[in-house]
C-alpha positions as a Markdown table, in Angstrom:
| # | Residue | x | y | z |
|---|---|---|---|---|
| 1 | Met | 64.1 | 68.9 | 50.4 |
| 2 | Thr | 61.9 | 70.5 | 47.5 |
| 3 | Ala | 62.9 | 74.2 | 46.5 |
| 4 | Pro | 59.5 | 76.5 | 47.2 |
| 5 | Arg | 59.5 | 77.5 | 43.4 |
| 6 | Arg | 59.5 | 73.8 | 42.6 |
| 7 | Pro | 57.3 | 71.6 | 44.7 |
| 8 | Gln | 56.8 | 68.9 | 42.4 |
| 9 | Asp | 60.8 | 68.5 | 42.4 |
| 10 | Asn | 61.7 | 64.8 | 42.4 |
| 11 | Gly | 65.4 | 65.3 | 41.2 |
| 12 | Ser | 64.6 | 63.7 | 37.6 |
| 13 | Phe | 64.9 | 66.4 | 34.7 |
| 14 | Val | 62.8 | 64.3 | 32.6 |
| 15 | Ser | 59.9 | 64.2 | 35.0 |
| 16 | Asp | 60.1 | 67.6 | 35.9 |
| 17 | Ala | 59.8 | 68.6 | 32.6 |
| 18 | Arg | 57.0 | 66.4 | 31.5 |
| 19 | His | 55.4 | 67.7 | 34.7 |
| 20 | Glu | 55.8 | 71.7 | 33.8 |
| 21 | Leu | 54.9 | 71.4 | 30.3 |
| 22 | Ala | 51.9 | 69.3 | 31.1 |
| 23 | Gly | 51.1 | 72.4 | 33.2 |
| 24 | Met | 51.7 | 74.8 | 30.5 |
| 25 | Leu | 49.5 | 72.7 | 28.0 |
| 26 | Gln | 46.5 | 72.3 | 30.3 |
| 27 | Asp | 46.6 | 76.3 | 31.6 |
| 28 | Gly | 47.8 | 78.0 | 28.6 |
| 29 | Leu | 48.7 | 81.4 | 29.1 |
| 30 | Asp | 47.5 | 81.5 | 33.0 |
| 31 | His | 50.4 | 79.0 | 33.8 |
| 32 | Pro | 53.5 | 81.0 | 35.1 |
| 33 | Ser | 55.5 | 79.6 | 32.8 |
| 34 | Thr | 54.1 | 80.1 | 29.6 |
| 35 | Arg | 54.5 | 83.9 | 29.0 |
| 36 | Pro | 58.2 | 83.9 | 30.0 |
| 37 | Val | 58.9 | 80.8 | 27.3 |
| 38 | Leu | 57.0 | 82.7 | 24.6 |
| 39 | Val | 59.1 | 85.9 | 25.2 |
| 40 | Trp | 62.3 | 84.3 | 25.2 |
| 41 | Gly | 61.3 | 82.5 | 22.0 |
| 42 | Ala | 60.2 | 85.5 | 20.2 |
| 43 | Met | 63.4 | 87.2 | 21.4 |
| 44 | Gly | 65.4 | 84.3 | 20.1 |
| 45 | Ala | 63.3 | 84.4 | 16.6 |
| 46 | Val | 64.4 | 87.7 | 16.2 |
| 47 | Ala | 67.9 | 87.1 | 17.0 |
| 48 | Gly | 67.8 | 84.3 | 14.7 |
| 49 | Ala | 66.5 | 86.9 | 11.8 |
| 50 | Met | 69.1 | 88.9 | 12.5 |
| 51 | Leu | 72.5 | 86.5 | 12.5 |
| 52 | Pro | 73.7 | 85.2 | 9.3 |
| 53 | Phe | 73.2 | 81.2 | 9.1 |
| 54 | Val | 71.0 | 81.0 | 11.8 |
| 55 | Ser | 67.2 | 80.7 | 11.0 |
| 56 | Ile | 64.2 | 82.0 | 12.7 |
| 57 | Gly | 63.2 | 78.8 | 13.8 |
| 58 | Leu | 66.3 | 78.1 | 15.2 |
| 59 | Gly | 66.1 | 80.8 | 17.1 |
| 60 | Leu | 62.8 | 80.5 | 18.2 |
| 61 | Ala | 63.8 | 76.9 | 19.6 |
| 62 | Ala | 66.9 | 78.1 | 21.2 |
| 63 | Gly | 65.1 | 80.9 | 22.9 |
| 64 | Ala | 62.3 | 78.9 | 24.3 |
| 65 | Gly | 64.1 | 76.0 | 25.1 |
| 66 | Tyr | 66.8 | 77.8 | 27.1 |
| 67 | Lys | 63.7 | 79.7 | 29.1 |
| 68 | Phe | 61.9 | 76.3 | 29.7 |
| 69 | Tyr | 65.1 | 74.5 | 30.8 |
| 70 | Lys | 65.9 | 77.3 | 33.2 |
| 71 | Arg | 62.2 | 77.3 | 34.9 |
| 72 | Val | 62.7 | 73.5 | 34.9 |
| 73 | Arg | 65.8 | 73.9 | 36.8 |
| 74 | Pro | 66.5 | 77.6 | 38.1 |
| 75 | Asp | 69.7 | 76.8 | 40.0 |
């Protein structure tokens, strides 16, 4: 059974992530996942700037990566 929030879910994380990323790249800011991923990336960058031994880039990647993962696998 597929979840209504993920109509293209076929059970493979790599395939689902690829499909989601392709949609984000194709639709830009009109895609429902783009803005949350960018916001979480920005929050991660701010947190990375405040924490010692963590860079802005690492915070950006961690924040965006976490939200992207939660968009692909919300459970």
